[in-house]
CSV table of C-alpha atoms in Angstrom, one decimal:
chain,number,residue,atom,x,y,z
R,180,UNK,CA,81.2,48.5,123.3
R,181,UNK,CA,78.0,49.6,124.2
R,182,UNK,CA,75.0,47.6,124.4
R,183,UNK,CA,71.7,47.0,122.1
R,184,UNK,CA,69.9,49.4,124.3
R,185,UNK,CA,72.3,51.9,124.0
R,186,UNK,CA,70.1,55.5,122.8
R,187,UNK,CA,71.5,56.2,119.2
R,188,UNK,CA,74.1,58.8,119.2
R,189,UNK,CA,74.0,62.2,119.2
R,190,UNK,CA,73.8,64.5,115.5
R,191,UNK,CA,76.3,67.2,116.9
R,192,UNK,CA,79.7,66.1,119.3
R,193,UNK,CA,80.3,68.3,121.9
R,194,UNK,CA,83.2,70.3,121.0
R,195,UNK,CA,83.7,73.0,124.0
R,196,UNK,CA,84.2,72.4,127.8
R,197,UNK,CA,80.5,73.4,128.5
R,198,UNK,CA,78.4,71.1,130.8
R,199,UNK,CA,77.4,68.0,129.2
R,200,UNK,CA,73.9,67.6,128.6
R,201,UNK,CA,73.0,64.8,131.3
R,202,UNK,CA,70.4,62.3,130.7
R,203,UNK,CA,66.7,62.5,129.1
R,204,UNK,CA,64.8,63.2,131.4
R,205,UNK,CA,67.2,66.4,132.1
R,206,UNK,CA,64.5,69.0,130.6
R,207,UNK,CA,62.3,67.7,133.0
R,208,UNK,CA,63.9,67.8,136.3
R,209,UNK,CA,66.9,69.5,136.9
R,210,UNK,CA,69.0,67.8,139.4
R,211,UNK,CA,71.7,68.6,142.2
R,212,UNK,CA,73.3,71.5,141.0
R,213,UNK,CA,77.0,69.6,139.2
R,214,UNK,CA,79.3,72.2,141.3
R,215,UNK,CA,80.8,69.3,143.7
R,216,UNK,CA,85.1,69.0,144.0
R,217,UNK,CA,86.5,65.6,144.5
R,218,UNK,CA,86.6,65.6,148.3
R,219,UNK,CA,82.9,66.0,148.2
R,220,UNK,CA,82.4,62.7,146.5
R,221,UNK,CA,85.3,61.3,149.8
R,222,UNK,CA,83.2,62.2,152.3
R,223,UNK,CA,80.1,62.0,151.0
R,224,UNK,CA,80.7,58.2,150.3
R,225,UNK,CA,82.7,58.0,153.7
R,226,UNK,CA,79.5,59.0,155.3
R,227,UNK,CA,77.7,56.4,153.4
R,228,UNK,CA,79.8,53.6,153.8
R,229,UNK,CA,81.3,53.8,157.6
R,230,UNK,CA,78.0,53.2,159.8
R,231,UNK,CA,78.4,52.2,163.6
R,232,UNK,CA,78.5,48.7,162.3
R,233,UNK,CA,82.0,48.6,162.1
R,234,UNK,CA,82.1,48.4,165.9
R,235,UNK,CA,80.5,44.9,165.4
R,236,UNK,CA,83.7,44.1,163.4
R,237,UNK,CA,85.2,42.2,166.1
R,238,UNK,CA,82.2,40.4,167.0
R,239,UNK,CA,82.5,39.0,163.1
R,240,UNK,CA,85.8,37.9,163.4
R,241,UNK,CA,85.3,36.2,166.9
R,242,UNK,CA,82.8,33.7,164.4
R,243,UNK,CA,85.2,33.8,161.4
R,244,UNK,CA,88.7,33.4,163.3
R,245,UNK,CA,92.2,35.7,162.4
R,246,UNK,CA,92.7,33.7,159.3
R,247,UNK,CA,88.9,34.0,157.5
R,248,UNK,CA,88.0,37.3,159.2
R,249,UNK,CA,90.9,38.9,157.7
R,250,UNK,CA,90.4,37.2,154.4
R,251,UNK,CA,86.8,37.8,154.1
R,252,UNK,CA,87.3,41.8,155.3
R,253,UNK,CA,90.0,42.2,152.6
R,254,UNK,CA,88.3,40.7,150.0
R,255,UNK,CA,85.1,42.3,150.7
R,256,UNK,CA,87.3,45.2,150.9
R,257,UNK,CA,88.7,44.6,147.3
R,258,UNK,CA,86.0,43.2,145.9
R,259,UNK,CA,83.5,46.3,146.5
R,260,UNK,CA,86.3,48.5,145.7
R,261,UNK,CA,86.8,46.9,142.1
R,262,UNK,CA,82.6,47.2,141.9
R,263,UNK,CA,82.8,51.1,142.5
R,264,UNK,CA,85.4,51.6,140.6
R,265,UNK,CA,82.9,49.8,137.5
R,266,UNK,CA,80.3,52.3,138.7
R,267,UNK,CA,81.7,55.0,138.3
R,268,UNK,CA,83.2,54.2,134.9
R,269,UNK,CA,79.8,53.2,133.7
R,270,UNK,CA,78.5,56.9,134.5
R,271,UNK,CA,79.4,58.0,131.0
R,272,UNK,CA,79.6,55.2,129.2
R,273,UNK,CA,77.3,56.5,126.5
R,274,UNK,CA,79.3,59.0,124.2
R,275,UNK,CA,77.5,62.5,123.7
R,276,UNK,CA,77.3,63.7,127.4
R,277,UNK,CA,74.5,61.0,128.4
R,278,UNK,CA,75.0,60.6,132.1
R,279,UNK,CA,73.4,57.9,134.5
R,280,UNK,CA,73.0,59.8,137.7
R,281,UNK,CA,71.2,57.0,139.3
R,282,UNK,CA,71.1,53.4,139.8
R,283,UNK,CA,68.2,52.5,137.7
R,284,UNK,CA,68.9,54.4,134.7
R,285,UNK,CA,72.2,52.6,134.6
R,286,UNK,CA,70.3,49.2,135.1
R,287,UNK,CA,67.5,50.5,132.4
R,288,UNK,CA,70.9,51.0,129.6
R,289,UNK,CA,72.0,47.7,131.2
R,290,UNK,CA,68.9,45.2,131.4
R,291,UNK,CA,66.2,47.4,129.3
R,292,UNK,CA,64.1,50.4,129.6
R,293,UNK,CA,61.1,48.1,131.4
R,294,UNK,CA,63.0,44.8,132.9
R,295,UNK,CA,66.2,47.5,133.9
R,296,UNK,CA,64.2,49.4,136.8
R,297,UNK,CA,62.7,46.2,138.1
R,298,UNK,CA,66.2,44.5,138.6
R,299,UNK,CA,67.6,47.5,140.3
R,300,UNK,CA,65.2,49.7,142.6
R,301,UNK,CA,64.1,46.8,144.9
R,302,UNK,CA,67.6,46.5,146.0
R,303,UNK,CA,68.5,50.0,146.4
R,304,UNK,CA,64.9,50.6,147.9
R,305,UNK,CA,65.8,48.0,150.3
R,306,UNK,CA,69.4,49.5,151.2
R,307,UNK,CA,68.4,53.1,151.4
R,308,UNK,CA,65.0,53.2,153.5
R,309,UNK,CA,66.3,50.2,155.4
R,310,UNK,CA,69.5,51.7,156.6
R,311,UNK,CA,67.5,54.9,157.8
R,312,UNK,CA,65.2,52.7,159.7
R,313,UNK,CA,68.1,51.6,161.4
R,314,UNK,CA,70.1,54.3,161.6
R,315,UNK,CA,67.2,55.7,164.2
R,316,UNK,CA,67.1,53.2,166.2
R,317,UNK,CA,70.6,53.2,166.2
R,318,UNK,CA,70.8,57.3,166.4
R,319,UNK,CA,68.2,56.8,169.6
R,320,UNK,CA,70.1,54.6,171.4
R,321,UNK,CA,73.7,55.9,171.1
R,322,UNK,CA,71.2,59.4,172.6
R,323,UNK,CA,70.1,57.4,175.1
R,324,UNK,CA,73.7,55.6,175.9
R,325,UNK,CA,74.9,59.0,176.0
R,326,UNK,CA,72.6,60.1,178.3
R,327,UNK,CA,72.9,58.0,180.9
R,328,UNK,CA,76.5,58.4,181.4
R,329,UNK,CA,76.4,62.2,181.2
R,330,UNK,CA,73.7,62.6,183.9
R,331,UNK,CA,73.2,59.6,186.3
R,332,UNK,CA,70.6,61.6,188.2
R,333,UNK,CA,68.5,62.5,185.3
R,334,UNK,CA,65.0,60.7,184.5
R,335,UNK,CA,65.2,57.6,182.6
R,336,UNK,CA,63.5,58.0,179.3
R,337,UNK,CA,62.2,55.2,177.1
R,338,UNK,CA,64.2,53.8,174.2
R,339,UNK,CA,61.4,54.8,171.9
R,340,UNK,CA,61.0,58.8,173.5
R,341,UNK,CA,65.3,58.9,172.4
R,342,UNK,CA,64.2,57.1,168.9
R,343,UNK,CA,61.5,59.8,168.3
R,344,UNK,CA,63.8,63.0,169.7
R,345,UNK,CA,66.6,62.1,166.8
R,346,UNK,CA,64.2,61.7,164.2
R,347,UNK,CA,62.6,65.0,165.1
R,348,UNK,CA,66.2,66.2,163.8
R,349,UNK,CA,65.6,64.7,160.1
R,350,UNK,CA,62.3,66.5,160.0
R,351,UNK,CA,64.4,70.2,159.6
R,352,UNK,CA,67.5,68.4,157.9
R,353,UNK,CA,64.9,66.6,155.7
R,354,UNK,CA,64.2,70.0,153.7
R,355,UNK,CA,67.4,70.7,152.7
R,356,UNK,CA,66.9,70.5,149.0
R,357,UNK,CA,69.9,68.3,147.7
R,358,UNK,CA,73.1,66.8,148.5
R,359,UNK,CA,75.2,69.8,147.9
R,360,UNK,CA,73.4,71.5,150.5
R,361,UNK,CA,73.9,68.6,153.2
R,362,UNK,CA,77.7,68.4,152.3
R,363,UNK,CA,78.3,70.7,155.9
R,364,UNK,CA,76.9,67.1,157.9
R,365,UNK,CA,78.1,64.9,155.5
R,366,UNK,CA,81.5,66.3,156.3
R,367,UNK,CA,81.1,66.5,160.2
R,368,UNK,CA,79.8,62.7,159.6
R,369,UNK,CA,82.9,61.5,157.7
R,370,UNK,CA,85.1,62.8,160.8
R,371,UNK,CA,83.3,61.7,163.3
R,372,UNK,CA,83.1,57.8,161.9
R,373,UNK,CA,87.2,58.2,161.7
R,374,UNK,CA,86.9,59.7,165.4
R,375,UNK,CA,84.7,57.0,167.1
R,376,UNK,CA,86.7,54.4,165.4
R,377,UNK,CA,89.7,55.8,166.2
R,378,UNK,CA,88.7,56.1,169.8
R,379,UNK,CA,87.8,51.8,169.7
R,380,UNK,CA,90.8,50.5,169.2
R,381,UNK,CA,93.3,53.3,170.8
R,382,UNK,CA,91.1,52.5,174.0
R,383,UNK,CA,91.5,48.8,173.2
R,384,UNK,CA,95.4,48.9,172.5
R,385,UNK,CA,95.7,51.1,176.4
R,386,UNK,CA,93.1,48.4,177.7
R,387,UNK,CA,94.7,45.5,177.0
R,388,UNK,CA,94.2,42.0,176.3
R,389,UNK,CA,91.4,40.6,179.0
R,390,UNK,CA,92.5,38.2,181.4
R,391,UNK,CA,92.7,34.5,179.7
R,392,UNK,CA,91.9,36.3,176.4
R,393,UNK,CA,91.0,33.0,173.8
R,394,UNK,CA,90.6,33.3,170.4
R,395,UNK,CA,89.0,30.0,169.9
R,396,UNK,CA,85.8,29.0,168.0
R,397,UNK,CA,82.5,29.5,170.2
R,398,UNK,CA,81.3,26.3,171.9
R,399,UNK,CA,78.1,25.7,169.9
R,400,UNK,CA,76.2,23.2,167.9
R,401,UNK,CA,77.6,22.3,164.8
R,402,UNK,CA,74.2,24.1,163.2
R,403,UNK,CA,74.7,27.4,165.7
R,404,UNK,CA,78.2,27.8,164.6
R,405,UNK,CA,76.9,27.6,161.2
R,406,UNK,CA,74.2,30.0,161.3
R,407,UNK,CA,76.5,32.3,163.4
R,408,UNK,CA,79.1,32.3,160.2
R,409,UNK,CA,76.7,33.1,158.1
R,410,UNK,CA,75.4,36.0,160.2
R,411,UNK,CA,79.2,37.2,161.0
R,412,UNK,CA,79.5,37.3,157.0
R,413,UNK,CA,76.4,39.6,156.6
R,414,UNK,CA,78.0,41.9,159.5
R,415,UNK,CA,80.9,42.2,157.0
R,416,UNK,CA,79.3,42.6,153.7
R,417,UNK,CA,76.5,45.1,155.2
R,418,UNK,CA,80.3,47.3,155.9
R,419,UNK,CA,80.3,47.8,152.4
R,420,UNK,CA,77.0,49.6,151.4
R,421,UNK,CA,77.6,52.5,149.9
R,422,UNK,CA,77.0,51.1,146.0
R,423,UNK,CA,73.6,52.4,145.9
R,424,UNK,CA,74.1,56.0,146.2
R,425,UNK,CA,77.4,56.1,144.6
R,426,UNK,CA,76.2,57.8,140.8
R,427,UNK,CA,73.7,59.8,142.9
R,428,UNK,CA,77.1,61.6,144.3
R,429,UNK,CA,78.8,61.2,141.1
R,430,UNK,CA,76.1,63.4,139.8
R,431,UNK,CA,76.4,66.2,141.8
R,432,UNK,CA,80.0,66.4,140.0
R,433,UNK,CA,80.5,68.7,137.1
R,434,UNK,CA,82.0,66.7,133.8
R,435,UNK,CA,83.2,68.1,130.6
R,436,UNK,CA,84.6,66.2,127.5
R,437,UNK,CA,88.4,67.1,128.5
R,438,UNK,CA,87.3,66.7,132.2
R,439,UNK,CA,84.8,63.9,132.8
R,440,UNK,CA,83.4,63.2,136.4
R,441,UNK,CA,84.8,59.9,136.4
R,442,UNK,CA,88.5,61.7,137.4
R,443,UNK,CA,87.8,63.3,140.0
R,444,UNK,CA,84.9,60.8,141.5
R,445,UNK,CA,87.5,58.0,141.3
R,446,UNK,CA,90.1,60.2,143.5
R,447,UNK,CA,87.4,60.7,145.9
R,448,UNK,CA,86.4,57.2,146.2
R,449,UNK,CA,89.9,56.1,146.4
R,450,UNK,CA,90.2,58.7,149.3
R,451,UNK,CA,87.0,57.1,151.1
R,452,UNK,CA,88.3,53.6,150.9
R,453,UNK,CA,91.7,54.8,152.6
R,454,UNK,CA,89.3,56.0,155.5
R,455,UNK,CA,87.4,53.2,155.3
R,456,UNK,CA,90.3,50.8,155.6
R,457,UNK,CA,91.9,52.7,158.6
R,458,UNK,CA,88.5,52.5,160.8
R,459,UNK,CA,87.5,49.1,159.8
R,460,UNK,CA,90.9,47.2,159.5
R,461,UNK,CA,91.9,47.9,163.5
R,462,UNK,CA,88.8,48.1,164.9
R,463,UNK,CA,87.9,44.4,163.7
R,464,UNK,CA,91.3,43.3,164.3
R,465,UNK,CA,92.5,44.8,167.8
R,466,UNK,CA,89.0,44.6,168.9
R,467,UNK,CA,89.4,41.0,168.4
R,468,UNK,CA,93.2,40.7,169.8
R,469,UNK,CA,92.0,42.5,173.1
R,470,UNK,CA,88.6,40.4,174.0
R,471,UNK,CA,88.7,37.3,172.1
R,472,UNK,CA,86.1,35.3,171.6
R,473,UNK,CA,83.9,37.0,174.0
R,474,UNK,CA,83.8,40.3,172.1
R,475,UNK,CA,80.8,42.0,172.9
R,476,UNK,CA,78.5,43.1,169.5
R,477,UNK,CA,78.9,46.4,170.0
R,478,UNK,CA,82.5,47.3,170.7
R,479,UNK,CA,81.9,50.3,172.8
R,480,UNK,CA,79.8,48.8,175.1
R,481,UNK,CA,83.1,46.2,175.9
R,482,UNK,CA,85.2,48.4,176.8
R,483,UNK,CA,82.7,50.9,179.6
R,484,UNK,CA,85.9,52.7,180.7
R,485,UNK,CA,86.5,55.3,180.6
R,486,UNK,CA,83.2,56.7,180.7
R,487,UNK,CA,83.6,60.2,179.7
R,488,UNK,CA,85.4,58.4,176.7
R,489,UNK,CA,82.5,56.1,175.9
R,490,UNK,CA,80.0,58.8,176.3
R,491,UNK,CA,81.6,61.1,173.7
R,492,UNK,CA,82.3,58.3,171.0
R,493,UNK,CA,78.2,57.7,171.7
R,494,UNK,CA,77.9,61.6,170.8
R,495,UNK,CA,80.1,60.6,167.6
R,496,UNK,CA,78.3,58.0,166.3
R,497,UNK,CA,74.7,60.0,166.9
R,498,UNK,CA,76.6,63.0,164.5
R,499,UNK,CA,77.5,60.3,162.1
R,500,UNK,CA,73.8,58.2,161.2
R,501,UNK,CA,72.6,62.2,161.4
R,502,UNK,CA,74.6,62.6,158.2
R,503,UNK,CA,74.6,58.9,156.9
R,504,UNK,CA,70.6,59.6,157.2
R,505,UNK,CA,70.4,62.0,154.7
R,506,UNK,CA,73.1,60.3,152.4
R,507,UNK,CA,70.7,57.6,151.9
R,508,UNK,CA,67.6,59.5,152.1
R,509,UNK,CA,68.2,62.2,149.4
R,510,UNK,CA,68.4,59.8,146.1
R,511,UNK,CA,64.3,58.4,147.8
R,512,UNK,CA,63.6,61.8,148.1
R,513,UNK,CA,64.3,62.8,144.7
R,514,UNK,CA,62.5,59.7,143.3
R,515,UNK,CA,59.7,60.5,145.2
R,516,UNK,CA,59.5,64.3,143.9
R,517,UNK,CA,60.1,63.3,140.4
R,518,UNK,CA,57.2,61.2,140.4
R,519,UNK,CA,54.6,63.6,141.7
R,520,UNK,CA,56.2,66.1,139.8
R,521,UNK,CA,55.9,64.0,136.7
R,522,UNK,CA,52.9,62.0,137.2
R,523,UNK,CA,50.4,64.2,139.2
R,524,UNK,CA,52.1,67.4,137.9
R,525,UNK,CA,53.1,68.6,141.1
R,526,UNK,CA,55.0,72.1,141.4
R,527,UNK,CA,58.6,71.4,143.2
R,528,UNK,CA,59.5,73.7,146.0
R,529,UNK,CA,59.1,74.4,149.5
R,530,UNK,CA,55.3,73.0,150.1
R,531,UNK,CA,56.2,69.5,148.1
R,532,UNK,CA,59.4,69.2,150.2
R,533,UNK,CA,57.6,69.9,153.6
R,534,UNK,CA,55.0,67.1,152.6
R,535,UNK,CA,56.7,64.2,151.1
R,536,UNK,CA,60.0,64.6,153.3
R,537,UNK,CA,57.9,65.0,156.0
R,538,UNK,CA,55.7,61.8,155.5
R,539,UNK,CA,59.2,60.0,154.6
R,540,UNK,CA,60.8,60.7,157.9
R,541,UNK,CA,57.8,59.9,159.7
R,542,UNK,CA,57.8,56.6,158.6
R,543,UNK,CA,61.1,55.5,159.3
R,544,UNK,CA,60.6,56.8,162.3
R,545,UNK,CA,57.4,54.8,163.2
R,546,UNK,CA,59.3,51.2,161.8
R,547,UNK,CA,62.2,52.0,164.4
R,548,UNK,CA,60.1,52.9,167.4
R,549,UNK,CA,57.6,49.9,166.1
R,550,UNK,CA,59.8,47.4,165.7
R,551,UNK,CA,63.3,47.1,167.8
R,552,UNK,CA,63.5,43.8,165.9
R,553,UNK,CA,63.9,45.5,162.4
R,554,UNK,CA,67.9,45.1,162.7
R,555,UNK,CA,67.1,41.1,162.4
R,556,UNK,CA,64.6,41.7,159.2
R,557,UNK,CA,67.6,44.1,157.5
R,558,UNK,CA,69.6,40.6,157.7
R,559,UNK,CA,66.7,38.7,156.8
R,560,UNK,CA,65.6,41.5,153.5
R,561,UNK,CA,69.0,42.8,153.2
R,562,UNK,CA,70.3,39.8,151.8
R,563,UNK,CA,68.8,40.7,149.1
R,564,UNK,CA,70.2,44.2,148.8
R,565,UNK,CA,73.4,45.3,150.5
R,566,UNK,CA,75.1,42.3,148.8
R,567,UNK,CA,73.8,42.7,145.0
R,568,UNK,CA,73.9,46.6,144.7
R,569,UNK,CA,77.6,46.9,146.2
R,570,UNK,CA,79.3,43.3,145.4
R,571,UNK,CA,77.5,41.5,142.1
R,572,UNK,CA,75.0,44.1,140.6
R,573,UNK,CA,77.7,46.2,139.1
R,574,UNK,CA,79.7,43.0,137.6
R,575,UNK,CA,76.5,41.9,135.7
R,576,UNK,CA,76.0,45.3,134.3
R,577,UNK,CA,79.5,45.8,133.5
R,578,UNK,CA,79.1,42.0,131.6
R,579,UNK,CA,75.7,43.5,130.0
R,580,UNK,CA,77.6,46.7,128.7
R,581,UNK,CA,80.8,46.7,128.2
R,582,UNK,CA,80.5,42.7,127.1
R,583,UNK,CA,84.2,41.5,127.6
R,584,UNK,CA,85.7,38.3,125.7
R,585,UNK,CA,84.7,34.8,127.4
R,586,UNK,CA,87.7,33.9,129.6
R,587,UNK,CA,89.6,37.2,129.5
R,588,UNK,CA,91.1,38.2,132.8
R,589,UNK,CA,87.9,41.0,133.1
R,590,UNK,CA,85.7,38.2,132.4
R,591,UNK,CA,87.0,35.8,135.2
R,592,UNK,CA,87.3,38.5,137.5
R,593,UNK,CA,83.6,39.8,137.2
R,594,UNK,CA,82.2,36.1,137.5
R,595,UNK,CA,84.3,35.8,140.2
R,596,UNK,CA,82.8,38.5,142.5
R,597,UNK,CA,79.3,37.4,141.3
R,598,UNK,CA,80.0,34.1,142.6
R,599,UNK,CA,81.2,35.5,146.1
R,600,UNK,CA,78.4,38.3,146.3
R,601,UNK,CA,75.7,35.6,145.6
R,602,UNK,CA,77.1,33.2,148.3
R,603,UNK,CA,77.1,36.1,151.0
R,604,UNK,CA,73.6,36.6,149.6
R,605,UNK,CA,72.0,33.3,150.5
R,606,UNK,CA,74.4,33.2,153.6
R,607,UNK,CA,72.9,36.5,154.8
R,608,UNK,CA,69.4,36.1,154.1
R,609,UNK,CA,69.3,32.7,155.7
R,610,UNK,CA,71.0,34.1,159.1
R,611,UNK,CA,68.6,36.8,158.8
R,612,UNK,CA,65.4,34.5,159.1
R,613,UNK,CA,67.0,32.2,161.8
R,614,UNK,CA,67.8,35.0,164.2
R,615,UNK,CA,64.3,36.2,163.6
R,616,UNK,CA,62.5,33.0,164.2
R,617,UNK,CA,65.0,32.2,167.6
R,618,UNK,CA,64.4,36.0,169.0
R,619,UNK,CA,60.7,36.1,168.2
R,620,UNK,CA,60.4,35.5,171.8
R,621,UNK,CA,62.3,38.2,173.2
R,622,UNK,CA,60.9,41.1,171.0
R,623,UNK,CA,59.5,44.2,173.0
R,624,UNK,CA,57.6,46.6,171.1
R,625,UNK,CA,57.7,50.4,172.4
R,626,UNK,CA,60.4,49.3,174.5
């Protein structure tokens, strides 16, 4: 059943296997060319998924314990995979070849044409140009990790000089028009998350458990130990944020009446949460089993030896936020060009690329060399994004659309994962703001 804001339907049916029409607004932009298979939609949402967070798995479950840990990481696990699952099947929802190819059309058919993109951009706004703040800052260091064990007798460069040499990267990627065309580093960045996960916990399984390993709670204040929870629950859920570019990929897929994109998106995202499961399931876990409560954040920097090792999973996680980078940049791109292509009538091509993509890169790349403390202002804002776009979000449009009965086993389970996504919310968001206001002292700016 379709909702009261549902367009009316369409004079003609489509009868033939041509394209379907796609959305409104189709006339006037033509999107991503729909010529994607299923395994572009794998890695592509691989890519966006899989960050270098997952090496601060173990530091999460050294909080949470083996018992909640593992719970909380397979029911985030389940939960987001239910919610992307409701995405996808929302794509199409309208009969006559209407497609939603991105998150705020959906909430627009959802919530209203007016109240629809209000719900739903903030949050993805805050999810895409967040995690490319922080994916060069995290891309800069990893370079500058790398560096230092590859050439001990090379000059020592400045964190922020390393931040600024891999965004100068995004400024050629940056004009690649669409995400077919950056399919080639999505690809390399799906293989190398596998890879430097891979690397974690086989180098923690030859390693060892430390000496006196102890997987006890952290001696803290009652009110640390809380905060800390909190925090360790916002490491988990921010694992899980690749909801908000999920029907951008889905439209790059073609879809035909006896063929819709919903078949073969579904196989691909099935295939990415297989990936995902095998880099963050024994990283978090045999992370934890081999150092205990005294995990370090960052599992690579725990384990040191052997270098060459270390260095080249550093080198792996730099190819992956390259790709991860322009997974979440390309949906703000294209909202950006559609605006001053249908606002200030704008020609698209080459010059409005260089400009806007240009400008765009730039100023993620001035928040990361500005502010090193931006990873503790994603907890603090992110709150309020990774955890309604990929675990509640989807659930209240699904409600809104598809409006099952009261109490049927679809209705329970959607209130269900609102319930959960809205706790991690307020959990996340107030761990965010106390690690900002206890750290305020130690912030260095052009470090």
């Amino acid at each position: 059943m379709v909702s009261e804001h549902s367009p009316p339907p369409p004079k003609e049916v489509v009868k033939d296997e041509k394209e379907w029409a796609g959305d409104k607004e189709e006339e006037e932009y033509q999107g991503p060319p729909r010529e994607a298979k299923w395994w572009y939609s794998a890695f592509h949402t691989v890519t966006a998924m899989v960050g270098a967070g997952v090496l601060s798995l173990p530091n999460a479950m050294a909080y949470l314990g083996w018992g909640p840990g593992t719970f909380v990481l397979v029911l985030s696990w389940c939960i987001t995979l239910f919610t992307i699952w409701q995405m996808i099947e929302l794509h199409e929802i309208v009969p006559g070849g209407t497609r939603f190819d991105r998150y705020y059309q959906l909430g627009q058919h959802a919530f209203g044409r007016k109240l629809g993109p209000w719900v739903v951009l903030p949050q993805q706004l805050i999810v895409q140009v967040g995690c490319d703040i922080v994916y060069m800052v995290t891309g800069g260091k990893c370079l500058k990790k790398f560096m230092e064990i590859a050439c001990t007798e090379c000059t020592r460069l400045k964190q922020s000089y390393w931040i600024c040499i891999f965004g100068s990267i995004h400024l050629f990627l940056s004009q690649l028009p669409n995400f077919n065309s950056v399919a080639g580093v999505s690809l390399a960045a799906a293989i190398m998350s596998l890879s430097y996960s891979t690397i974690s916990w086989v180098a923690c399984l030859s390693k060892g458990q430390v000496d006196n390993v102890s997987y006890g709670y952290k001696q803290t204040t009652p009110a640390d130990n809380m905060f800390r929870v909190f925090n360790a629950l916002g490491q988990i859920s921010f694992a899980f944020a690749g909801h908000a570019v999920v029907l951008e990929i889905q439209a790059t897929i073609p879809s035909t009446p006896g063929k819709p994109s919903k078949v073969p998106m579904w196989k691909g995202a099935r295939m990415a949460y297989f990936i995902t499961a095998i880099c963050y399931f024994p990283v978090a876990m045999i992370g934890y089993w081999a150092f205990g409560q005294d995990v370090e954040d960052n599992l690579l920097l725990a384990l040191k030896r052997p270098e060459w090792l270390i260095a080249a999973a550093n080198m792996m996680v730099v190819i992956h936020v390259i790709g991860s980078y322009q997974v979440y940049a390309m949906p703000v791109f294209d909202m950006i060009e559609n605006i001053f292509v249908k606002r200030l009538k704008f020609q698209r091509g080459f010059p409005l690329r260089l400009v806007t993509r240009t400008t765009y890169v730039d100023l993620t790349l001035f928040f990361g060399v500005t502010f090193p403390f931006f990873g503790d202002l994603l907890g603090f804002f992110g709150g309020f994004g990774f955890a309604p776009t990929s675990y509640f979000l989807p659930c209240i449009m699904w409600l809104a659309i598809k409006k099952p009965s009261k109490f049927s086993r679809s209705w329970f389970i959607n209130w269900g994962c609102i319930v959960v996504g809205m706790f991690i919310m307020f959990a996340s968001t107030i761990g965010g703001l106390r690690n900002i206001i206890i750290d305020s002292s130690t912030y260095s700016f052009y470090s």
